[in-house]
C-alpha cells in the first residue's frame, strides 16, 4: 500500500514521528492498520477520517486495541483530525462528553411519551443550576427509580396523580435493592439489601411535584396539567436516621483501617522494591535466557519488537506470562498514591489533578525560611487551598517528578478528562502520568484503585469477618482527618486543610474513640484544678463530713423538706410556713390544713384578748399557709385530671387539597 497507493503520504507520516515510534513494539502493527483502512475505504492517508477508524474497530473487535490507538494518535498529530478531537482513540467510545437532558432520559426507554417530554422539560429547567454529575443523578432518580419502575410494575400509567396503593407499593420496592455478590469460589449470588439512596430518591421526587406546582403559577400553559398532590411527605425525606447510620458505618470503617495503615504502607514499599529488582534482573538478562530472582525463575522470549531490543514480558516458573514492566508501573503508582493520600488527605480527583506547578514555595515573613507548599486545585467545593509539604511527602513528590520528566528535564503537558463533568481539561504538566506506546497518558482513578487492590492482596490484611480488607482512596482522607484531630490539631484547622465548607463535615469525618473523649475530659479537669487554689482540694475531715451529712438530715421537716442550699442559714428563723423554699409533700396536706385552722383560732383569740402585736405576725403566717395550700391543691389536681383533646375535624381546605370529599357531618 505504501509503494502502490500513497508513498508521499507514508513519507510525510514517517517524517512526523519520532525515530523510536515506528520501531516500537506496536509501530509496525499501527502502520498495518492504516494500510488496511486505506485498502477497505480507498484513498490515501490524508483521506482517513475518525469515522474510518471507528468502523474498522467495530468490524474487527478481536484485533488489538493498542495498535489502532497508536494509529489514531499518529494521524491526529499529523493534523488529519479536527483540533478539538479527543487525545486518544480509546476516549472516543469511553469518554463521550456531556449528554443533553433528552439523551439522558432516552437511555431508560420510557413508554409514556408525554411523561418522557415532561421529564426532559423539567431537567432542562433544572440543568441551569446543577452541575452535570448532579443532573445525571437526578435523571436516574426520576426516569429510572421513579417513573421507569412505575411503568414496569403498572403498565399504562400516564399521570402524576397516582393512587395511594400504587405509591405505597413503589415505596416498598424503593426501600430495597437486589445486588450480585461475588463468592470466594468465583460464583455470584443475588442478595436483597436496604437501598441507601432511598431517601434521596424520595426527596427528588417530592421536589418534582413541588416544583411543578410552583412553576404552574408562572406558566400554567406548560406545567399546570401535571400538577398533583405530592405523594411523599416532608417527614419521609428526613435524613437524620440515615445520617447517623452513615456516620456509624464510616466511623467503624475508619477505626478498622487506621491500625492497618502502617502494614499497608510497608507492603507498598516492599512490593515496589521487589518489582524493581525483578525488572532490573530482566533488563540485565540476555534474550532467550532464564534468570532467577527473589526465589522465582523467569524465561525471556528470543526476540523483541521494542526499539531498544529489550523485552517487557517474561514467563515465570508456573508458565504464566507476566509483564514485569507493567507490574512495576502499577506498584509504583500505588505506592505514590498511598503516600500522597495519607500525608495530605486530598480527594482522588484532586490527586489526579496534581501538576508540576502545584509544588510551590513560600517564604515566612518572620524568619525568611522557605517552606514548600502543595497547591490543591478546586474540585468538589470549588475551593483552592495550600497544604504544607512534610519531608516525607517532599521525598515522594520528588520521586514522582523524576519519573515523569523527559530527557530535557521538562514534565510533558497533557490533557485530562473530568469523569464527573464529562469534559476535557486543558493540557497541564500532570504528575500522575505514564508513557504508553511512547506517548504520555494521564492516569485514571481506575488505575489507582487497581494498584491499591494489588497491594492489599499482597499485604494479606483481613477485616473482622476474616475477609480481605478493602481500602478506597477516600478512606485515607478519613484516616488523615481522624489522626490529625486525635494528635491535637484543632478541628477548625483540620477543616481548612481538608477544604470543607462546614466544620460539622470535618467532625463527621473524624472517628473519635470513646476513650479519647474520656482522656480529653480528664485532662480538662486536671487543667482546671491546676488554676484553682490548692486548699480547695484538701482532704475532708471527719467533722466536716459529719456536718455535711447532718445538713441533709436537718432538712427533713414535718411538712416536707427544706430546699435551702448547703452552708446557708435559715432566712425566716425557722418559720417554715412563711419560707418560699419549703417543699411540701402531698401526703402532708392534712397537717397543713391543721396548721391553717390553728392560725385562724389564734388570730381570733388574739383579737378578743387585745394582743394586737401578735395579730400582724399571725396574719402573715396565715396568708403564706393559704398560698401553699392552694399550690399543693393545684399540683394534686394536675396529676389527677385528664384533658380531652377531642376528635380532629376533617377540614374543608384539606378536602380540596387532597381531592377527597369530606363526610357531611365533618364538613
XYZ file of C-alpha atoms in Angstrom:
667
model
C 0.000 0.000 0.000
C 2.868 2.390 0.732
C 4.530 1.779 -2.639
C 1.458 1.383 -4.839
C -1.088 3.736 -3.258
C 0.351 6.668 -1.235
C 4.139 6.809 -0.987
C 4.086 10.548 -0.342
C 1.557 10.198 2.492
C 3.556 7.467 4.209
C 6.737 9.513 3.859
C 5.042 12.528 5.450
C 3.727 10.304 8.277
C 7.145 8.771 8.971
C 8.764 12.198 8.996
C 6.341 13.449 11.670
C 7.049 10.548 14.046
C 9.919 10.123 16.500
C 12.597 7.680 15.411
C 11.536 5.185 18.109
C 7.816 5.289 17.270
C 7.820 3.160 14.110
C 10.389 0.737 15.528
C 8.460 0.238 18.780
C 6.628 -2.980 19.562
C 3.273 -1.690 18.213
C 4.735 0.531 15.456
C 4.536 -1.951 12.551
C 1.023 -3.013 13.640
C -0.128 0.623 13.617
C 1.211 1.081 10.069
C -0.564 -2.120 9.049
C -3.831 -0.780 10.481
C -3.516 2.393 8.390
C -2.832 0.284 5.295
C -5.879 -1.925 5.975
C -8.132 1.136 6.294
C -6.804 2.508 3.017
C -7.437 -0.845 1.308
C -11.026 -1.035 2.574
C -12.050 2.608 2.305
C -9.957 3.726 -0.663
C -7.905 6.881 -0.987
C -4.673 7.800 0.760
C -3.629 8.707 4.289
C -4.968 12.244 4.020
C -8.438 10.830 3.245
C -8.706 8.874 6.529
C -11.212 10.365 8.963
C -12.186 9.430 12.518
C -15.224 7.508 11.273
C -12.954 5.162 9.308
C -11.105 4.210 12.486
C -14.362 3.711 14.382
C -15.759 1.495 11.625
C -12.547 -0.545 11.445
C -12.595 -1.054 15.206
C -16.274 -2.077 15.173
C -15.742 -4.668 12.404
C -12.502 -6.013 13.929
C -13.280 -6.382 17.670
C -10.786 -9.225 18.157
C -7.775 -7.215 16.991
C -5.512 -5.390 19.423
C -6.761 -2.015 20.638
C -3.223 -0.769 21.195
C -2.334 -0.550 17.507
C -5.480 1.346 16.496
C -4.925 3.754 19.391
C -1.382 4.329 18.159
C -2.578 4.823 14.566
C -5.164 7.351 15.784
C -2.504 9.262 17.743
C -0.180 9.407 14.732
C -2.893 10.714 12.428
C -4.122 13.235 14.997
C -0.602 14.593 15.488
C -0.251 14.721 11.711
C -3.183 17.157 11.589
C -5.663 14.796 9.964
C -8.414 15.352 12.529
C -10.103 18.475 13.947
C -8.260 20.382 16.666
C -10.895 19.504 19.296
C -10.654 15.751 18.692
C -10.020 13.594 21.786
C -6.478 12.964 22.905
C -6.679 9.209 22.250
C -8.902 6.888 20.264
C -9.949 4.989 23.389
C -11.604 8.102 24.795
C -13.935 8.480 21.806
C -16.058 5.491 22.845
C -15.464 5.549 26.614
C -15.494 9.296 27.273
C -18.337 10.627 25.224
C -18.723 14.034 26.854
C -21.877 15.572 28.267
C -25.293 14.394 27.095
C -28.361 16.605 26.747
C -31.305 16.009 29.120
C -33.248 14.334 26.301
C -30.385 11.900 25.692
C -30.105 11.169 29.410
C -33.814 10.363 29.689
C -33.923 8.284 26.496
C -31.403 5.844 27.970
C -34.256 4.343 30.013
C -36.766 3.848 27.135
C -39.852 5.303 28.847
C -43.123 4.163 27.261
C -45.311 7.162 28.119
C -44.279 9.827 25.619
C -45.966 12.793 27.392
C -44.254 11.841 30.653
C -40.941 11.495 28.857
C -41.369 15.004 27.395
C -42.272 16.352 30.836
C -39.127 14.916 32.433
C -36.995 16.324 29.619
C -38.529 19.790 30.053
C -38.152 19.570 33.836
C -34.493 18.556 33.595
C -33.766 21.328 31.096
C -35.236 23.794 33.580
C -33.198 22.380 36.474
C -29.974 21.972 34.477
C -29.275 25.708 34.702
C -28.451 25.481 38.416
C -26.904 21.987 38.528
C -23.541 20.560 37.605
C -23.505 17.656 35.186
C -22.930 14.997 37.853
C -25.977 16.174 39.827
C -28.022 16.320 36.629
C -27.200 12.669 35.826
C -28.096 11.642 39.378
C -31.420 13.495 39.162
C -32.185 11.833 35.815
C -31.515 8.383 37.269
C -33.816 9.039 40.236
C -36.738 10.390 38.204
C -36.525 8.401 34.960
C -35.276 5.065 36.302
C -36.031 4.735 40.004
C -39.404 6.530 39.891
C -41.214 6.568 36.558
C -39.375 3.669 34.961
C -40.192 1.489 37.975
C -43.858 2.518 37.824
C -44.093 1.620 34.124
C -42.572 -1.801 34.736
C -44.986 -2.708 37.538
C -48.041 -0.704 36.452
C -48.176 -0.660 32.629
C -50.249 2.135 31.151
C -49.668 4.671 33.939
C -49.727 8.170 32.409
C -50.369 10.665 35.199
C -48.559 12.008 38.238
C -51.805 11.774 40.220
C -51.101 8.275 41.483
C -53.429 6.097 43.596
C -52.346 5.574 47.194
C -51.833 1.823 46.747
C -49.582 2.385 43.710
C -47.331 4.862 45.510
C -47.261 2.624 48.614
C -46.045 -0.338 46.546
C -43.411 1.860 44.898
C -42.062 2.963 48.278
C -41.764 -0.667 49.368
C -39.824 -1.555 46.201
C -37.608 1.509 46.553
C -36.597 0.591 50.104
C -34.566 -2.442 48.976
C -32.275 -3.397 46.114
C -31.016 -6.673 44.673
C -27.234 -6.897 44.464
C -24.977 -9.543 42.958
C -22.269 -10.642 45.395
C -19.138 -12.441 44.308
C -18.355 -15.537 46.382
C -14.823 -16.767 47.249
C -15.176 -19.577 44.676
C -15.836 -17.040 41.900
C -19.580 -17.617 41.640
C -22.249 -14.945 42.069
C -25.472 -14.948 44.042
C -28.144 -12.307 44.479
C -28.913 -10.774 47.864
C -31.557 -8.252 48.902
C -30.305 -5.358 50.977
C -31.605 -1.899 52.002
C -31.206 0.841 49.412
C -29.106 3.580 50.979
C -30.225 6.181 48.416
C -33.961 5.645 49.014
C -34.375 8.869 50.996
C -32.503 10.882 48.359
C -34.759 9.497 45.613
C -37.885 10.370 47.622
C -36.570 13.896 48.159
C -36.001 14.393 44.427
C -39.440 13.018 43.552
C -41.076 15.306 46.110
C -39.110 18.229 44.648
C -40.528 17.341 41.208
C -44.113 17.667 42.467
C -43.441 20.882 44.388
C -41.529 22.493 41.512
C -44.338 21.740 39.056
C -46.869 23.312 41.434
C -44.717 26.432 41.813
C -43.910 26.770 38.112
C -47.582 26.324 37.198
C -48.348 29.660 38.849
C -45.895 31.385 36.497
C -46.529 29.363 33.305
C -49.820 27.456 33.653
C -49.989 26.549 29.989
C -46.844 24.453 30.241
C -46.954 22.981 33.738
C -50.497 23.203 35.164
C -51.721 19.975 33.523
C -49.153 17.962 35.517
C -49.776 19.488 38.943
C -50.782 16.868 41.520
C -50.549 16.448 45.307
C -47.107 15.282 46.367
C -47.341 11.607 47.408
C -44.295 11.956 49.675
C -44.454 13.897 52.927
C -41.706 16.079 54.313
C -41.153 13.645 57.185
C -40.329 10.850 54.725
C -37.468 12.957 53.354
C -35.756 13.337 56.718
C -32.148 12.106 56.653
C -31.429 12.200 60.382
C -31.579 8.447 60.823
C -29.664 7.659 57.646
C -27.037 10.296 58.500
C -26.491 8.711 61.911
C -26.235 5.274 60.324
C -23.774 6.574 57.725
C -21.691 8.231 60.444
C -21.607 4.980 62.435
C -20.583 2.936 59.380
C -17.859 5.359 58.353
C -16.503 5.624 61.918
C -16.348 1.849 62.182
C -14.661 1.672 58.789
C -12.068 4.245 59.856
C -11.398 2.554 63.212
C -10.862 -0.741 61.416
C -8.448 0.660 58.814
C -6.466 3.134 60.892
C -4.442 0.428 62.721
C -3.850 -1.385 59.398
C -2.360 1.646 57.639
C 1.284 1.077 58.750
C 1.174 -2.509 57.461
C -0.237 -1.317 54.118
C 2.486 1.330 53.779
C 5.219 -1.232 54.466
C 3.696 -3.656 51.959
C 3.527 -0.993 49.234
C 7.188 -0.117 49.758
C 8.247 -3.800 49.805
C 6.254 -4.722 46.680
C 7.698 -1.791 44.744
C 11.255 -2.705 45.675
C 10.688 -6.343 44.673
C 9.119 -5.301 41.343
C 12.139 -3.098 40.575
C 14.517 -5.932 41.417
C 12.682 -8.263 39.010
C 12.597 -5.616 36.282
C 16.318 -4.838 36.654
C 17.150 -8.545 36.519
C 15.085 -8.949 33.349
C 16.804 -5.992 31.668
C 20.211 -7.405 32.538
C 19.496 -10.927 31.220
C 20.095 -11.733 27.507
C 17.202 -12.636 25.215
C 16.099 -16.273 25.309
C 17.800 -16.917 28.663
C 16.438 -17.725 32.116
C 17.183 -15.859 35.318
C 16.293 -16.390 38.966
C 15.309 -13.517 41.216
C 13.613 -13.486 44.641
C 13.217 -17.253 44.555
C 11.413 -17.388 41.189
C 12.784 -18.338 37.784
C 11.791 -16.382 34.662
C 12.318 -17.150 30.969
C 12.696 -14.389 28.386
C 11.493 -14.511 24.758
C 14.047 -14.969 21.984
C 13.234 -11.677 20.225
C 11.646 -8.281 20.861
C 9.974 -5.626 18.706
C 10.908 -2.756 21.008
C 13.268 -0.077 19.770
C 15.836 -0.835 22.487
C 15.714 -4.531 21.718
C 14.701 -5.431 25.257
C 11.526 -7.407 26.123
C 8.986 -6.284 28.705
C 7.447 -9.712 29.297
C 8.699 -13.000 30.748
C 7.326 -16.408 31.740
C 7.615 -17.445 35.363
C 8.226 -20.960 36.693
C 4.479 -21.736 36.578
C 4.211 -20.813 32.899
C 2.350 -17.546 33.490
C 3.043 -14.694 31.076
C 3.978 -11.651 33.140
C 4.646 -8.105 32.053
C 7.241 -7.095 34.635
C 7.367 -3.506 33.348
C 3.596 -3.095 33.807
C 3.787 -4.663 37.287
C 6.480 -2.208 38.325
C 4.475 0.684 36.854
C 1.256 -0.287 38.677
C 3.029 -0.850 42.005
C 4.911 2.444 41.725
C 1.753 4.468 41.255
C 0.013 2.506 44.016
C 2.894 3.379 46.363
C 2.883 7.029 45.273
C -0.903 7.321 45.654
C -0.874 5.753 49.139
C 1.897 8.064 50.316
C 0.370 11.250 48.892
C -3.145 10.438 50.105
C -2.092 9.555 53.650
C 0.103 12.664 54.010
C -2.416 15.151 52.549
C -5.926 13.736 52.929
C -6.921 15.007 49.470
C -9.647 13.509 47.306
C -8.925 11.102 44.466
C -9.930 13.661 41.817
C -7.599 16.219 43.439
C -4.800 13.660 43.365
C -5.253 13.090 39.637
C -5.185 16.865 39.004
C -1.862 17.474 40.770
C 0.563 19.159 38.419
C 4.195 20.164 38.416
C 3.063 23.738 39.056
C 1.209 22.581 42.176
C 4.523 22.426 44.067
C 5.295 25.982 45.142
C 7.436 27.658 47.807
C 6.592 30.256 50.453
C 8.944 32.472 52.458
C 7.973 33.013 56.089
C 7.824 36.785 56.794
C 9.265 36.475 60.305
C 12.288 34.237 59.697
C 12.690 34.290 55.921
C 12.669 30.490 55.833
C 11.398 28.953 52.602
C 8.837 26.159 53.060
C 7.355 24.008 50.271
C 3.595 24.052 49.741
C 1.252 21.895 47.682
C -1.473 23.805 45.847
C -4.726 21.827 45.583
C -6.873 22.859 42.624
C -10.594 23.477 43.273
C -12.628 20.289 42.926
C -15.750 19.373 44.878
C -16.267 22.622 46.781
C -14.561 24.908 44.216
C -12.216 25.992 46.995
C -8.486 26.276 46.359
C -6.174 25.574 49.300
C -2.495 25.180 50.180
C -1.015 22.297 52.179
C 2.328 22.218 53.946
C 4.680 19.640 52.392
C 6.287 17.435 55.027
C 9.778 15.958 54.451
C 8.213 12.526 53.793
C 5.790 13.988 51.258
C 8.576 16.015 49.606
C 10.538 12.807 49.059
C 7.541 11.156 47.374
C 6.811 14.162 45.155
C 10.453 14.437 44.058
C 10.441 10.731 43.142
C 7.295 11.197 41.065
C 8.688 14.269 39.281
C 11.912 12.439 38.479
C 9.938 9.573 36.959
C 7.715 11.657 34.656
C 10.410 14.055 33.438
C 11.633 13.716 29.885
C 15.258 13.748 28.760
C 15.266 17.559 28.567
C 14.079 17.857 32.188
C 10.543 19.036 31.442
C 7.265 17.435 32.502
C 5.040 16.608 29.475
C 1.942 18.766 29.113
C -1.100 16.545 28.512
C -4.896 16.977 28.713
C -7.012 15.122 31.273
C -10.629 14.074 31.376
C -13.062 15.081 34.147
C -15.188 11.981 34.742
C -17.747 13.910 36.810
C -18.399 16.783 34.414
C -17.544 14.717 31.290
C -15.355 17.445 29.825
C -11.714 17.705 28.779
C -9.420 19.798 30.948
C -6.788 21.987 29.290
C -3.296 20.479 28.907
C -1.278 20.603 32.127
C 2.046 19.153 33.363
C 0.306 16.464 35.415
C 2.338 14.481 37.921
C 0.342 11.267 37.592
C 1.091 10.309 34.002
C 2.767 7.400 32.270
C 4.209 6.816 28.815
C 2.286 4.150 26.892
C 3.459 3.253 23.370
C 5.829 6.186 23.554
C 3.103 8.770 24.350
C 2.271 10.273 27.757
C -1.146 9.388 29.188
C -2.840 10.732 32.304
C -3.538 8.082 34.914
C -7.164 7.301 35.729
C -8.856 6.614 39.044
C -9.314 3.017 37.913
C -5.543 2.620 37.570
C -5.016 3.918 41.117
C -7.656 1.579 42.546
C -6.248 -1.386 40.626
C -2.769 -0.803 42.044
C -4.232 -0.335 45.523
C -6.095 -3.637 45.278
C -2.919 -5.401 44.171
C -1.053 -4.008 47.189
C -3.849 -5.067 49.555
C -3.762 -8.628 48.240
C -0.026 -8.751 48.863
C -0.454 -7.408 52.418
C -2.809 -10.206 53.494
C -4.846 -7.794 55.654
C -8.320 -9.009 56.653
C -11.297 -7.395 58.352
C -13.090 -8.580 61.491
C -15.045 -11.185 59.484
C -11.888 -12.704 58.030
C -12.457 -11.348 54.524
C -9.739 -9.404 52.650
C -9.638 -5.803 53.822
C -10.837 -3.261 51.268
C -9.336 0.217 51.076
C -10.839 3.005 48.996
C -8.907 6.201 48.194
C -11.396 8.173 50.307
C -10.533 6.044 53.366
C -7.141 7.761 53.513
C -8.932 11.123 53.781
C -10.962 9.975 56.792
C -7.896 8.427 58.401
C -5.887 11.621 57.847
C -8.526 13.847 59.489
C -9.103 11.431 62.391
C -5.384 11.032 63.082
C -4.788 14.789 62.907
C -7.547 15.626 65.411
C -6.536 12.787 67.750
C -2.995 14.162 67.820
C -4.058 17.640 68.873
C -4.788 19.509 65.643
C -7.681 21.930 66.285
C -10.817 20.958 64.324
C -11.086 24.367 62.647
C -7.539 23.979 61.287
C -8.387 20.470 60.086
C -11.403 21.981 58.323
C -9.160 24.379 56.384
C -6.705 21.620 55.447
C -9.494 19.285 54.306
C -11.241 22.032 52.334
C -14.653 21.628 53.987
C -17.211 24.428 53.964
C -18.633 23.390 57.341
C -16.771 22.241 60.438
C -19.580 19.755 61.043
C -18.469 17.928 57.889
C -14.936 17.736 59.247
C -16.111 16.344 62.585
C -18.251 13.855 60.661
C -15.061 12.520 59.070
C -13.246 12.260 62.417
C -13.871 8.901 64.119
C -13.173 9.948 67.725
C -12.745 6.966 70.028
C -14.737 6.963 73.336
C -11.620 6.546 75.450
C -10.091 9.587 73.745
C -13.082 11.683 74.786
C -12.679 10.427 78.350
C -8.969 11.214 78.421
C -9.590 14.666 76.967
C -12.211 15.345 79.648
C -9.843 14.187 82.386
C -7.106 16.434 81.032
C -9.530 19.362 81.013
C -10.434 18.726 84.656
C -6.760 18.497 85.586
C -6.016 21.829 83.883
C -8.964 23.480 85.621
C -7.897 22.179 89.024
C -4.382 23.492 88.455
C -5.781 27.021 88.132
C -7.715 26.902 91.449
C -6.269 27.262 94.995
C -4.712 24.070 96.313
C -6.507 24.311 99.672
C -9.852 23.799 97.926
C -8.804 20.218 97.109
C -7.548 19.209 100.598
C -8.788 16.043 102.292
C -12.127 16.496 104.084
C -12.038 15.956 107.880
C -14.473 13.643 109.664
C -16.090 16.608 111.440
C -16.715 18.373 108.109
C -18.157 15.227 106.587
C -20.479 14.714 109.578
C -21.581 18.337 109.280
C -22.289 17.822 105.551
C -24.411 14.743 106.210
C -26.119 16.415 109.162
C -27.225 19.291 106.924
C -29.368 16.965 104.834
C -30.744 15.257 107.926
C -31.784 18.636 109.332
C -33.672 19.452 106.097
C -36.418 16.942 106.963
C -39.479 18.796 108.337
C -42.991 17.888 109.416
C -44.493 19.280 106.191
C -41.773 18.035 103.789
C -38.203 19.104 103.072
C -36.232 22.346 103.297
C -34.746 23.367 99.953
C -32.103 25.840 101.162
C -28.551 25.450 99.838
C -25.791 23.800 101.844
C -23.912 26.141 104.138
C -26.681 28.797 104.308
C -28.693 29.821 107.343
C -32.469 29.884 107.589
C -33.645 33.329 106.442
C -37.004 33.067 108.245
C -35.715 31.930 111.657
C -37.345 28.520 111.203
C -40.774 29.989 110.406
C -41.194 27.286 107.747
C -44.751 28.157 106.770
C -43.549 31.548 105.544
C -40.436 30.163 103.737
C -40.626 30.005 99.872
C -38.109 27.116 99.692
C -40.310 24.783 101.741
C -41.080 21.642 99.676
C -44.420 20.278 100.918
C -45.303 16.641 100.275
C -48.816 15.853 99.069
C -49.256 13.390 101.927
C -48.810 16.221 104.432
C -51.834 18.228 103.261
C -53.945 17.343 106.353
C -51.161 18.644 108.592
C -51.023 21.919 106.602
C -54.820 22.264 106.924
C -54.488 21.720 110.661
C -51.821 24.452 110.882
C -54.043 26.842 108.937
C -57.035 26.182 111.210
C -54.865 26.669 114.301
C -53.666 30.026 112.937
C -57.275 31.129 112.438
C -58.122 30.190 116.038
C -55.075 32.002 117.383
C -55.948 35.145 115.445
C -59.476 35.137 116.897
C -58.089 34.641 120.390
C -55.528 37.473 119.951
C -58.196 39.853 118.704
C -60.527 39.016 121.610
C -57.746 39.437 124.175
C -56.404 42.601 122.574
C -52.992 41.129 121.664
C -52.686 43.328 118.622
C -48.888 42.810 118.422
C -49.355 39.133 117.582
C -52.232 39.618 115.124
C -49.958 41.038 112.389
C -47.484 38.132 112.554
C -50.248 35.534 112.642
C -51.972 37.142 109.638
C -48.700 36.890 107.613
C -48.314 33.215 108.506
C -51.956 32.570 107.586
C -51.613 34.140 104.132
C -48.489 32.034 103.373
C -50.258 28.904 104.617
C -53.269 29.553 102.348
C -50.935 30.208 99.396
C -49.029 26.946 99.937
C -52.300 25.068 100.358
C -53.591 26.457 97.034
C -50.332 25.498 95.249
C -50.494 21.993 96.707
C -54.136 21.546 95.608
C -53.295 22.711 92.081
C -50.418 20.261 91.921
C -52.615 17.383 93.044
C -55.357 18.304 90.539
C -52.895 18.397 87.639
C -51.818 14.856 88.392
C -55.363 13.540 88.701
C -57.173 15.376 85.929
C -57.171 14.275 82.250
C -57.532 16.571 79.229
C -59.959 15.684 76.444
C -58.311 16.578 73.134
C -61.438 15.800 71.138
C -61.670 14.272 67.652
C -59.724 16.003 64.819
C -62.041 17.659 62.323
C -61.747 16.937 58.579
C -61.340 20.495 57.345
C -62.748 21.563 54.031
C -59.394 23.013 52.912
C -57.758 19.613 53.368
C -60.505 18.006 51.289
C -59.885 20.455 48.477
C -56.128 19.836 48.589
C -56.393 16.050 48.537
C -59.412 15.737 46.261
C -61.294 13.566 48.806
C -64.787 14.674 49.754
C -65.414 15.113 53.487
C -68.421 13.422 55.165
C -71.376 15.799 55.698
C -71.134 15.640 59.470
C -67.472 16.750 59.340
C -67.713 19.417 56.638
